[in-house]
Tab-separated table of C-alpha atoms in Angstrom:
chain	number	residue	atom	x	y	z
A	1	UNK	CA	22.031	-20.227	-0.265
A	2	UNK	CA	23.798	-17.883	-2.205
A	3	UNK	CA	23.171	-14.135	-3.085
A	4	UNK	CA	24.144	-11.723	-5.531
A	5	UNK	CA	24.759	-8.022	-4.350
A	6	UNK	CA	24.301	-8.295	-1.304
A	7	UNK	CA	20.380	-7.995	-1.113
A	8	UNK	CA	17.433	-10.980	-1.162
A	9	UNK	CA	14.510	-10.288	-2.879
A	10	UNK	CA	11.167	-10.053	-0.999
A	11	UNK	CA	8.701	-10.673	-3.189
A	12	UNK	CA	5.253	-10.142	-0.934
A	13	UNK	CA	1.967	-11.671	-1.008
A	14	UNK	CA	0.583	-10.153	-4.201
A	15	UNK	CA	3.947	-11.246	-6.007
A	16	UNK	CA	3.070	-14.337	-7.861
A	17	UNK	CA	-0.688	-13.784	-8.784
A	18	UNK	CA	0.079	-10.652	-10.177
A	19	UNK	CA	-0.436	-9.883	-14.210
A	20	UNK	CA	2.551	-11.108	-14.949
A	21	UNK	CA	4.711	-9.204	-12.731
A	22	UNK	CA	6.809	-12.284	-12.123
A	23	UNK	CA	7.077	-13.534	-15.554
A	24	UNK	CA	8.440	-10.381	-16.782
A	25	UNK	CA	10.395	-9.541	-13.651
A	26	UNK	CA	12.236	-12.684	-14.225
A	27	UNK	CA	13.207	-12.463	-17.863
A	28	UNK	CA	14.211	-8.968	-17.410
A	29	UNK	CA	16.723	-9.401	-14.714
A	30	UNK	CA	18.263	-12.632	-16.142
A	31	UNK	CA	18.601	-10.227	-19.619
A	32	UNK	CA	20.546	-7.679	-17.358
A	33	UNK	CA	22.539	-10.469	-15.094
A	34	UNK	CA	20.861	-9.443	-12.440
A	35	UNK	CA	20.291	-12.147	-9.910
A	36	UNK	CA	17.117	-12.095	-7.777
A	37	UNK	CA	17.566	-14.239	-4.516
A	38	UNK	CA	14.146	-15.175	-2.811
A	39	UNK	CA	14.978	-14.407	0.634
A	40	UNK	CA	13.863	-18.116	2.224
A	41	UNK	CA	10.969	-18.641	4.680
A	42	UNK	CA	9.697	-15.110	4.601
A	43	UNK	CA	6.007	-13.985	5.905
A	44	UNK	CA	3.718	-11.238	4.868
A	45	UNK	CA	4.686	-8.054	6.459
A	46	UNK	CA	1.253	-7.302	7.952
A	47	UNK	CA	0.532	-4.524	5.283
A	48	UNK	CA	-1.948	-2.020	7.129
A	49	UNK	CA	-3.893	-4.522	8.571
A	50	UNK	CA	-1.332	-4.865	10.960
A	51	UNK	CA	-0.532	-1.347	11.993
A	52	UNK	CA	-5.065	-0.957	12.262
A	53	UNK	CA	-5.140	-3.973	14.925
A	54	UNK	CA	-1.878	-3.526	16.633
A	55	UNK	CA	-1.057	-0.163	16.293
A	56	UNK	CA	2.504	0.462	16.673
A	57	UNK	CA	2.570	-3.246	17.623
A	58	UNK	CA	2.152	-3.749	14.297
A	59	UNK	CA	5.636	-3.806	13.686
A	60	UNK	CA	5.849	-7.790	14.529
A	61	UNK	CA	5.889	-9.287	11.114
A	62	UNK	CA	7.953	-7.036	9.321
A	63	UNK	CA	10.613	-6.902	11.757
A	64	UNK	CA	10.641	-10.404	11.852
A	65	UNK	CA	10.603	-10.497	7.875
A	66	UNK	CA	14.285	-8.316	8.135
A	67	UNK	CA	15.104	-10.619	11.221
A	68	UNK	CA	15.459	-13.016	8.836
A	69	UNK	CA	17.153	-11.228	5.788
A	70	UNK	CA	19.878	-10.039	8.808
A	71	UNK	CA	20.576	-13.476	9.806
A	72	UNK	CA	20.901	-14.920	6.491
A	73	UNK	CA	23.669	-11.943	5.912
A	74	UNK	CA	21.385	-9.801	4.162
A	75	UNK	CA	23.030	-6.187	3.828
A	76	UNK	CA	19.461	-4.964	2.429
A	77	UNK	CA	16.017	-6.145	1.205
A	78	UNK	CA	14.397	-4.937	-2.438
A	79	UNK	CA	10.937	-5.666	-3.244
A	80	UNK	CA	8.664	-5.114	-5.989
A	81	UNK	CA	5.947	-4.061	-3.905
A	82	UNK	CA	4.915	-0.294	-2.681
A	83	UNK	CA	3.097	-1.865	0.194
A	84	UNK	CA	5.854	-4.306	1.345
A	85	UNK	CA	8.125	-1.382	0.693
A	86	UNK	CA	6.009	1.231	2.953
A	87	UNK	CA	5.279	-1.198	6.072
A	88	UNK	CA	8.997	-2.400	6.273
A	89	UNK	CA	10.541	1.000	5.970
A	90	UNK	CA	7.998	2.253	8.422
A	91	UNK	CA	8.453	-0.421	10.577
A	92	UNK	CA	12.669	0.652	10.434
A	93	UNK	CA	12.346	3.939	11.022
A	94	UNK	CA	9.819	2.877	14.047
A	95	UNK	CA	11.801	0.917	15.874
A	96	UNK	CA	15.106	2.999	15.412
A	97	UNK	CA	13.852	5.722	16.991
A	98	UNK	CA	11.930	3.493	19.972
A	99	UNK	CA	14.728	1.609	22.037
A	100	UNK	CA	12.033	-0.351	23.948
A	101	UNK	CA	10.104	-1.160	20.757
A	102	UNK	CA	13.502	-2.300	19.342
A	103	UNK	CA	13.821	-4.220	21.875
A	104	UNK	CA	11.030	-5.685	23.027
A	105	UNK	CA	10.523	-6.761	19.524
A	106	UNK	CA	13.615	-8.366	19.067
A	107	UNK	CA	12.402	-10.064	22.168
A	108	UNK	CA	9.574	-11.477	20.920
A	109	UNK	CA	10.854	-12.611	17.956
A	110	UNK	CA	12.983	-14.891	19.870
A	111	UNK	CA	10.175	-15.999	22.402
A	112	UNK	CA	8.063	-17.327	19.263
A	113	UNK	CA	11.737	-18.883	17.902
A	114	UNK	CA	12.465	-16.582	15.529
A	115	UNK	CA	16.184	-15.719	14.344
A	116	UNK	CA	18.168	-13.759	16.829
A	117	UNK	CA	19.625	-11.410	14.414
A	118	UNK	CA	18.817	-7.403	14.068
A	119	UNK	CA	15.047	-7.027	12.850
A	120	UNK	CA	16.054	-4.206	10.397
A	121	UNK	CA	18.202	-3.220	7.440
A	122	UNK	CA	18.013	-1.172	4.544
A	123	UNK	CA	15.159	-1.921	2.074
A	124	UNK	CA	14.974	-0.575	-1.530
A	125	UNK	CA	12.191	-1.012	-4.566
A	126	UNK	CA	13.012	-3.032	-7.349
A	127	UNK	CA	12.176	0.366	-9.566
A	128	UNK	CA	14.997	1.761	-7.711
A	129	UNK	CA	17.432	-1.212	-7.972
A	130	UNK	CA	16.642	-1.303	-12.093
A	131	UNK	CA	16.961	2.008	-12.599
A	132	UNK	CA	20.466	2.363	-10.811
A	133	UNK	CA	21.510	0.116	-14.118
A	134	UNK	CA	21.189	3.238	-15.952
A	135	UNK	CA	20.489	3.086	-19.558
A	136	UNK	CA	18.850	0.458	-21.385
A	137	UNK	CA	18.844	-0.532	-24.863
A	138	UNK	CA	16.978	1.839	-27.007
A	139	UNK	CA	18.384	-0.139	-30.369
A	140	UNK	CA	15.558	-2.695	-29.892
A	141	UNK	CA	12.358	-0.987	-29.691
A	142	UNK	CA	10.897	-0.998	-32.792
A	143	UNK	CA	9.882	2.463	-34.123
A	144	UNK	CA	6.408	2.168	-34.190
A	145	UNK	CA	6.827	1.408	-30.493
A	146	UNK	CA	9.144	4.283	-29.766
A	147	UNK	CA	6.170	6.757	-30.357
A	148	UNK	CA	4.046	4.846	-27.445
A	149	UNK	CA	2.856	7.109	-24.478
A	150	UNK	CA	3.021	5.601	-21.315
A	151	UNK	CA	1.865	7.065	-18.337
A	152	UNK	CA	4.055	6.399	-14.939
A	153	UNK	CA	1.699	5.774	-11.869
A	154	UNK	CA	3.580	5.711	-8.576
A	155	UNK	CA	0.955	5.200	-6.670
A	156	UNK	CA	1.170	6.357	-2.756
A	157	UNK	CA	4.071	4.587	-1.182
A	158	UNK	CA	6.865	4.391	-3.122
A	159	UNK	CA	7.498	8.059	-2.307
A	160	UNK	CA	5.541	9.356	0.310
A	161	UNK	CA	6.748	10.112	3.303
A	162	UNK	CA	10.103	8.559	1.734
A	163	UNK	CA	11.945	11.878	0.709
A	164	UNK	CA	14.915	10.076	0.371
A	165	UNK	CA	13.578	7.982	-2.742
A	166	UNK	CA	12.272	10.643	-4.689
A	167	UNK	CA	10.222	14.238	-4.760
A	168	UNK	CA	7.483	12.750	-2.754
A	169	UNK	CA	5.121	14.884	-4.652
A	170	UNK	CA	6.423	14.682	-8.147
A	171	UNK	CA	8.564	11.821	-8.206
A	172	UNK	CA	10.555	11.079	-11.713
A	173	UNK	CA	12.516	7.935	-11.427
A	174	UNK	CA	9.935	5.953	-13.047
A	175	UNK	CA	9.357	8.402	-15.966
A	176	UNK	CA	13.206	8.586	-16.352
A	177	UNK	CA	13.244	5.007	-16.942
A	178	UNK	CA	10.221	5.149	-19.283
A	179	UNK	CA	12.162	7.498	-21.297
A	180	UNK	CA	15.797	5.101	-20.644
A	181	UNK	CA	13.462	2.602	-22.450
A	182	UNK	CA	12.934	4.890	-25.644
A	183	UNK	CA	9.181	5.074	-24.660
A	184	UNK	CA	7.852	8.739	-24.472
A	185	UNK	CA	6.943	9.659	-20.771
A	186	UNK	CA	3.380	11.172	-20.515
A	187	UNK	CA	3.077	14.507	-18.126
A	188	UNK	CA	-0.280	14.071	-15.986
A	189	UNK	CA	-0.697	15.485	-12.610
A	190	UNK	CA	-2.511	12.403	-10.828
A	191	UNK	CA	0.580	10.160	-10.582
A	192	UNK	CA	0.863	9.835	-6.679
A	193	UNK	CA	-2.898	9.867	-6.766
A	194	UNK	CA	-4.465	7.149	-4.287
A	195	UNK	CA	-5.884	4.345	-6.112
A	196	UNK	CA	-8.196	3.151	-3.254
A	197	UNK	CA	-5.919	0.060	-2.031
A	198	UNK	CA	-7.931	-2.458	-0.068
A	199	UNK	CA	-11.034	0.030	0.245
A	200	UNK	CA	-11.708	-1.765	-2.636
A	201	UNK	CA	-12.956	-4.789	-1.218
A	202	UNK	CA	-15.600	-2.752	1.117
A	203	UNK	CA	-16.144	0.734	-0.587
A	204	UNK	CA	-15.948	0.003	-4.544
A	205	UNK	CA	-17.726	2.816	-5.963
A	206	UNK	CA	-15.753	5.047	-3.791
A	207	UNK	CA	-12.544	4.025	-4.839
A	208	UNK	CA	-13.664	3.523	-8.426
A	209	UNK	CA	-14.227	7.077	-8.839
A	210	UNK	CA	-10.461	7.280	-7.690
A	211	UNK	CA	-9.185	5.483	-10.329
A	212	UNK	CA	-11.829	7.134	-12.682
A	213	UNK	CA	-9.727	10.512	-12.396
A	214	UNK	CA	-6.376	8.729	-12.801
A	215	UNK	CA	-7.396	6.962	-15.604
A	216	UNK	CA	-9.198	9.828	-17.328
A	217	UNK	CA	-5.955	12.102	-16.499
A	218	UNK	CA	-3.941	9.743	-18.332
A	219	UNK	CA	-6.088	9.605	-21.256
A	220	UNK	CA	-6.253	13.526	-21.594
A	221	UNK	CA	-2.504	13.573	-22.143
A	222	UNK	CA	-2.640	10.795	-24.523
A	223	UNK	CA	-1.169	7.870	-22.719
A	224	UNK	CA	-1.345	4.345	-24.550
A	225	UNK	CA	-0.596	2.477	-21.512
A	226	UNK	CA	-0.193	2.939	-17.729
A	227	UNK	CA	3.207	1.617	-16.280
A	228	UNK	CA	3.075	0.793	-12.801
A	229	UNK	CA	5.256	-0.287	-9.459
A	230	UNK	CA	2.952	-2.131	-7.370
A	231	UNK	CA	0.506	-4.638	-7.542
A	232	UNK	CA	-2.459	-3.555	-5.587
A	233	UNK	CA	-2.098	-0.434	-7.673
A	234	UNK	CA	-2.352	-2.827	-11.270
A	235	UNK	CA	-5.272	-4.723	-9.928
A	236	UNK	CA	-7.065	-1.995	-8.941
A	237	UNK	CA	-6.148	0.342	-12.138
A	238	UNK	CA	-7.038	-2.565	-14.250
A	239	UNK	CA	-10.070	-3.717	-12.693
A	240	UNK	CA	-12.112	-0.643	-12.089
A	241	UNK	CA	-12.172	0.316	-15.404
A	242	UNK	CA	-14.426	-3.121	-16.495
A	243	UNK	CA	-16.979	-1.190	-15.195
A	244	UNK	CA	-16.399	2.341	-15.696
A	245	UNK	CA	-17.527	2.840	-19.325
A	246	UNK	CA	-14.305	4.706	-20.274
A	247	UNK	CA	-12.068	3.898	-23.204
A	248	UNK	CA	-9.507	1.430	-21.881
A	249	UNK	CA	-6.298	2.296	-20.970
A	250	UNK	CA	-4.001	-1.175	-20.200
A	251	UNK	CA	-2.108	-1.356	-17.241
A	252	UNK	CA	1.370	-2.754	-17.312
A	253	UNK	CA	3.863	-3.705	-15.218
A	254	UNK	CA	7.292	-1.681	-15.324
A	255	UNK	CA	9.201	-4.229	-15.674
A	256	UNK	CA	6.777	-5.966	-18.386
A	257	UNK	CA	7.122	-2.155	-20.396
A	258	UNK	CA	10.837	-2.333	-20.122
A	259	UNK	CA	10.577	-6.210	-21.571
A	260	UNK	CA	8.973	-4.983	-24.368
A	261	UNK	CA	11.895	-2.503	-25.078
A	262	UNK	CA	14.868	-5.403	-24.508
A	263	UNK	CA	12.922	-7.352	-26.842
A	264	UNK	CA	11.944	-10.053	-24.663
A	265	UNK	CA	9.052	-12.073	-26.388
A	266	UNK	CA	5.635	-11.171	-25.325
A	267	UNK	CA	4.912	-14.597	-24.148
A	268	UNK	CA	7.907	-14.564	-21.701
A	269	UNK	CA	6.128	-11.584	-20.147
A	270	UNK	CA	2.696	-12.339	-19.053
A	271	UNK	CA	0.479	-10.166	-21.126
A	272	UNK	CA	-1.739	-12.739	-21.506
A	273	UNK	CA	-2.770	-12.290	-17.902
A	274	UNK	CA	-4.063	-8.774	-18.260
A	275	UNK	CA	-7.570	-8.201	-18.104
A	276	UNK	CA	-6.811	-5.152	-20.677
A	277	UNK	CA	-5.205	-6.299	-23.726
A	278	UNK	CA	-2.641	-4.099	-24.705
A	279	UNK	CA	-3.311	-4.064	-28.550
A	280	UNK	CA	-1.482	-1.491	-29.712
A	281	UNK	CA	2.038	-3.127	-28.962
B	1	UNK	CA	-22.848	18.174	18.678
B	2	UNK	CA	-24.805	18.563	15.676
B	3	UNK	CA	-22.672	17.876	13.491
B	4	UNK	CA	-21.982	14.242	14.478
B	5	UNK	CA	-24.136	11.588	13.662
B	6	UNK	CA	-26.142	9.828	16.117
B	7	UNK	CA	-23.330	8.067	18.891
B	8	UNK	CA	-23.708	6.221	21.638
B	9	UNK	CA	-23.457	9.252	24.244
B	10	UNK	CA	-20.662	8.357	27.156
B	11	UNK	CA	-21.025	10.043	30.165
B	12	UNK	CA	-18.122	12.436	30.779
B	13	UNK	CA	-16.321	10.036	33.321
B	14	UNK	CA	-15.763	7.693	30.323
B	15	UNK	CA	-14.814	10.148	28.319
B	16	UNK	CA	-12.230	11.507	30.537
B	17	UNK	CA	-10.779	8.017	30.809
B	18	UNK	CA	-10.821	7.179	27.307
B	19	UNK	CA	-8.644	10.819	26.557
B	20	UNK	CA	-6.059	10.008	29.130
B	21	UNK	CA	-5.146	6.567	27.817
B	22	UNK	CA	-4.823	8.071	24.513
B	23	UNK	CA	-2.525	11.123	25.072
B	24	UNK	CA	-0.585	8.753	27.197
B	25	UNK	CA	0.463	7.041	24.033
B	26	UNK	CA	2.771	8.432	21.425
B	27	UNK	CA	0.074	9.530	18.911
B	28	UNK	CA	-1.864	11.798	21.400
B	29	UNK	CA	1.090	13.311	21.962
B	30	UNK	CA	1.527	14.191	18.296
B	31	UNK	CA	-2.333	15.402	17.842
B	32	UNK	CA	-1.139	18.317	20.523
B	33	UNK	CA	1.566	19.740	17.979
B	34	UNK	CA	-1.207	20.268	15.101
B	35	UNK	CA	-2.435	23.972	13.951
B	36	UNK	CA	-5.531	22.809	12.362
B	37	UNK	CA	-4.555	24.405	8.797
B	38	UNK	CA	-6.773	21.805	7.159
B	39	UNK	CA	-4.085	21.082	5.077
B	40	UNK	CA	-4.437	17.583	5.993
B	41	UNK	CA	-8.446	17.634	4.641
B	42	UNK	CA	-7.676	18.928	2.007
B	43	UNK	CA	-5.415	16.769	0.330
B	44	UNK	CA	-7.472	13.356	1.651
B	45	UNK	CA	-8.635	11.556	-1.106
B	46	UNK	CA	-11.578	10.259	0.490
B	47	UNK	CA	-12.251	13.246	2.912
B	48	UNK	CA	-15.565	13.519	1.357
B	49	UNK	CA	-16.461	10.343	2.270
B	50	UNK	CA	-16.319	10.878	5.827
B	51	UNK	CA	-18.594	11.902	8.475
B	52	UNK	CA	-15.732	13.753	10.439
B	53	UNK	CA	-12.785	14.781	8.192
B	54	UNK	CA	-9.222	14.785	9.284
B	55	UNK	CA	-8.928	18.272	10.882
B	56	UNK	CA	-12.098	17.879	12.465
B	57	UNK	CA	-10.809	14.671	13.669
B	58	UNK	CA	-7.927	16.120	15.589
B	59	UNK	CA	-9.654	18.805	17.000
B	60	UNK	CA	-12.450	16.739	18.395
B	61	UNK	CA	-9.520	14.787	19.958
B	62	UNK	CA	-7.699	17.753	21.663
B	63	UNK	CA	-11.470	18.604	23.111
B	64	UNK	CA	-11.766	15.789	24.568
B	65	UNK	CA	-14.218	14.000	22.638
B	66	UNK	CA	-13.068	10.790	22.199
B	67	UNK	CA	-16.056	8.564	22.078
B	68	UNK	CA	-17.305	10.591	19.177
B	69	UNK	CA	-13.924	10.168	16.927
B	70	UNK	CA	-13.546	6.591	18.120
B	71	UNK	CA	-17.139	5.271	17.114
B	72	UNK	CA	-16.837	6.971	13.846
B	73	UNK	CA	-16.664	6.329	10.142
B	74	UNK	CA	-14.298	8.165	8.988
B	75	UNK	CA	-11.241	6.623	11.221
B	76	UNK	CA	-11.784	3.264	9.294
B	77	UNK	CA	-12.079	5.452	5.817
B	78	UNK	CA	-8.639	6.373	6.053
B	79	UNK	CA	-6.132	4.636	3.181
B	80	UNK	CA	-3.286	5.365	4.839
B	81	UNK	CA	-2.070	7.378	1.437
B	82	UNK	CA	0.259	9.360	3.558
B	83	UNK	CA	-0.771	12.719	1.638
B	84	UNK	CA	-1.424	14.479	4.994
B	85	UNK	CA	1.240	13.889	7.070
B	86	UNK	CA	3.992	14.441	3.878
B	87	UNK	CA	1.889	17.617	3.399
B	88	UNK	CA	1.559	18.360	6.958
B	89	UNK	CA	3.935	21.837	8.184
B	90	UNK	CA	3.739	20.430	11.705
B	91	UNK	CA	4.209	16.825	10.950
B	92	UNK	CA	1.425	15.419	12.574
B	93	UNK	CA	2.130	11.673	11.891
B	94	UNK	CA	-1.652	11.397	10.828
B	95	UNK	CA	-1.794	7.931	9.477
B	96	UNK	CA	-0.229	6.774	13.038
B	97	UNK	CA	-2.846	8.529	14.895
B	98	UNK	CA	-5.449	6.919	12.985
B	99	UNK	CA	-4.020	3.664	13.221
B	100	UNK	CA	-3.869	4.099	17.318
B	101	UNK	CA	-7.853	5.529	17.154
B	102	UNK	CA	-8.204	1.839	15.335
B	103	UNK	CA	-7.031	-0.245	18.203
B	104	UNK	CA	-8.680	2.102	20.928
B	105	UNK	CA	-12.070	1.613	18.840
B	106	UNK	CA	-11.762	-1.829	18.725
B	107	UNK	CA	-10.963	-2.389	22.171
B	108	UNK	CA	-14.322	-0.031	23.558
B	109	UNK	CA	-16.277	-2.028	20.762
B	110	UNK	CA	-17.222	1.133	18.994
B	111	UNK	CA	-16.769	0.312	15.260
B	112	UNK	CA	-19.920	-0.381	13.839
B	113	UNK	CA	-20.159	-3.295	11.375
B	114	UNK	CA	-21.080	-1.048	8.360
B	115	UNK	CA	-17.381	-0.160	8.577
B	116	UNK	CA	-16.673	-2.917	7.277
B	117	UNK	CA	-12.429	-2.500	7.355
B	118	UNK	CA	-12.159	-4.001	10.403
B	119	UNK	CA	-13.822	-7.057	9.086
B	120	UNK	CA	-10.740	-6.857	6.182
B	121	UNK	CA	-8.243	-6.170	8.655
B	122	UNK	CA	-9.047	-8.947	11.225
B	123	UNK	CA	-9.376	-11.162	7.980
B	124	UNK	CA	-5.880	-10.117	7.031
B	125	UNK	CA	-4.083	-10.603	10.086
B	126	UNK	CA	-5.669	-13.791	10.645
B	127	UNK	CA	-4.635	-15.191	7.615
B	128	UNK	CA	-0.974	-13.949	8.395
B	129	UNK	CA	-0.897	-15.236	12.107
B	130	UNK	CA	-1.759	-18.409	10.973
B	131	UNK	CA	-0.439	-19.161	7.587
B	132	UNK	CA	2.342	-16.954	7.450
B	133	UNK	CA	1.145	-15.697	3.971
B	134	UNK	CA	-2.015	-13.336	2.388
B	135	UNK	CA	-3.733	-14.713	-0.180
B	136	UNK	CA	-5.850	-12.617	-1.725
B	137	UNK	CA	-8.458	-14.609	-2.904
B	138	UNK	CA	-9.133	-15.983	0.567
B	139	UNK	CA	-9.053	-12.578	1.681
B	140	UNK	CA	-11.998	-11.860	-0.522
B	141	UNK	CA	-13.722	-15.154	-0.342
B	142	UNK	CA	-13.680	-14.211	4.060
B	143	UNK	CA	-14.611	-10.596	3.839
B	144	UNK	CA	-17.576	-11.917	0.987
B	145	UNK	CA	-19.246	-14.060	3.805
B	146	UNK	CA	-18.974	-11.324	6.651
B	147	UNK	CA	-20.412	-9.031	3.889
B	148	UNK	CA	-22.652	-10.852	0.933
B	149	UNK	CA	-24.057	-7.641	-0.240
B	150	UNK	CA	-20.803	-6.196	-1.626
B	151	UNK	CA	-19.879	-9.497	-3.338
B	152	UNK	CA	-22.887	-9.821	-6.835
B	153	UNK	CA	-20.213	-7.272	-8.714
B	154	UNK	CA	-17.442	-9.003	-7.740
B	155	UNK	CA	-18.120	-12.634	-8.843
B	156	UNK	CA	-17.174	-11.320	-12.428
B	157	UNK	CA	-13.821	-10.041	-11.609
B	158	UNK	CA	-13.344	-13.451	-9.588
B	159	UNK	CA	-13.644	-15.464	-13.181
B	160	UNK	CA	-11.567	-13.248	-15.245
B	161	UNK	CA	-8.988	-13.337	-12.921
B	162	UNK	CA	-9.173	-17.096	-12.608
B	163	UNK	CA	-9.245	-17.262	-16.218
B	164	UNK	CA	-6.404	-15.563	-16.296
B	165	UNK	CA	-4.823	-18.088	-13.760
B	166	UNK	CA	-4.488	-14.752	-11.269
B	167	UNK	CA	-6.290	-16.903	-8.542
């Protein structure tokens, strides 16, 4: 098993049913020489659902998730998911500053044959590993497509509480890639705004109206498209609107935006799988 | 109270127990540190979809009223957005403490089934304890047969997204 940089991918539940967010992540990073390395035999990290039963118990799965990155000589962990990213930096930060819970985690991860290696490292987002490449290649965007608006959503977790990522109330390292792209950012004030996450499954019209105001914020500053991190966040930005009535505003993918700008063809990238048709690109 | 919706009443022994086991744990101690600013209400995005909203919520707990937070709504409306506690000048871990009210409620049987979360978490963590891996679809197909009367609206979104090849 080999690995490039020094990091293994975690790609999450959500990873490979999402609108194209592996299609795209995958002909975008092979287009930079960046090499994504599946980190092998991983689980799902437990999300919230975990912390909700188990309360600070909940720690379990993700430690046992960078249990295994450790042993296979991991020196961090990026994934393209603000959930995955939340649960295993929370689950860090938990047990570094809990010596039993460190422990007795470690523990148990060995009882239930788990690797005996340290159930924590660094962990970064993809957004943050792609944007570190600095500048991409304006030459290729077309110029009809240079005048698109696209609207960053961060969603919650990317940078809240993580002060260390970004401003955790107006973060800007996804608009500064927008703009790295040649596409023109859109100012909106809703872009940490909650989209409703699994609530959606119970309390639909509540979380609905959530993505109602997003949606309609975007639109009042003229956005084209939304560009987002996460895919909870796409599926429920994309799906809501179906039945909200409003103009529709398609959801994308960062990395399927900053395809679009390296030229990738659109068929590499997925776009077929969005419920929103992006028409205008 | 008034202001609470109809609870099981505990008698004041209960309640007394209930309150020690949870400011032996590391979120009651954190609920002691808050100033009840509100600042924590206000920036909830579904605070007004709650019976008892955040601030309320920690002051009930500091009173002693445990039972009342613990069979409510509102701990299970929580999204874990973090807004609060980034927001919060005490930093009152308030996601945590909601997350600890979760296992206590669960434990007295106090969550009602129109909560309906727990069913999705239970789901969840089943599917993770004994697959390894979420899949969503599952996820939704479980949670539709603890809870038929949210799924007519959804059965679209199932065939686009199967169309799609999303499921």
């Amino acid at each position: 098993m080999t690995m490039s940089d020094g990091f293994y991918f975690y790609p999450g539940c959500s990873y490979e049913t999402a609108a194209g967010y592996k299609e795209s992540v995958d002909a975008v990073c092979s287009r930079l020489d960046i090499r994504l390395e599946e980190l092998p035999d991983w689980n799902c990290c437990g999300s919230t659902a975990g912390f909700s039963l188990q309360g600070d118990y909940g720690v379990y799965h993700p430690a046992l998730v960078m249990a295994r990155a450790s042993q296979a000589g991991a020196k961090e962990l990026v994934t393209g998911c603000n959930g995955c990213f939340n649960t295993l930096r929370k689950t860090r930060k938990l047990l570094l500053q809990d010596q039993d819970l460190y422990a007795g985690t470690w523990r148990k991860i060995l009882q239930e044959g788990g690797p005996d290696s340290a159930p924590q490292l660094p962990v970064r987002h993809l957004l943050q590993v792609l944007s570190s490449r600095g500048q991409m290649h304006k030459s290729s965007l077309s110029p009809d497509m240079s005048g698109l608006r696209v609207a960053a959503y961060y969603g919650c977790l990317f940078s809240r509480p993580w002060t260390d990522v970004d401003d955790p109330e107006h973060p800007q390292m996804l608009d500064r890639f927008i703009e790295g792209l040649g596409f023109t950012p859109v100012n909106y004030s809703l872009k940490t705004a909650c989209c409703g996450a699994a609530h959606a499954l119970g309390f639909r019209q509540s979380t609905e109206a959530l993505v109602q105001r997003i949606i309609l914020a975007m639109q009042d500053k003229g956005a084209h498209l939304a560009a987002v991190i996460c895919p909870l966040c796409q599926l429920n930005l994309e799906s809501a609107q179906l039945s909200l009535g409003l103009p529709r505003l398609p959801v994308l993918f960062f990395t399927q935006v900053a395809g679009l700008a390296l030229g990738v063809p659109r068929k590499e990238l997925g776009l077929d799988k969005l419920l929103i048709a992006p028409e205008k690109i | 109270m008034r202001f609470l919706h109809s609870h099981k009443t505990l008698d004041p022994e209960h309640q007394e127990t209930l309150s020690r086991s949870f400011f032996q744990g590391r979120a009651g101690k954190e609920v002691q540190h808050c100033i009840q600013c509100g600042t924590c209400s206000g920036s909830c995005p579904l605070a007004h979809e709650m019976d008892l909203g955040p601030r309320r919520i920690l002051a009930l707990l500091r009173d002693g009223f445990l039972a009342e937070v613990l069979g409510s709504r509102s701990i299970w409306m929580c999204v874990s957005c973090n807004a609060c506690l980034t927001r919060c000048p005490q930093g009152v871990p308030v996601s945590d403490i909601m997350y600890a009210l979760r296992v206590m409620s669960l434990e007295h049987n106090l969550a009602r089934r129109e909560f309906k979360m727990p069913d999705v978490y239970r789901g969840f963590v089943r599917q993770v304890e004994k697959r390894g891996r979420v899949s969503e679809s599952r996820l939704a197909a479980g949670y539709g047969l603890l809870h038929p009367s949210d799924m007519p609206g959804r059965l679209s979104l199932a065939l686009r997204l199967l169309r799609r090849r999303r499921i």
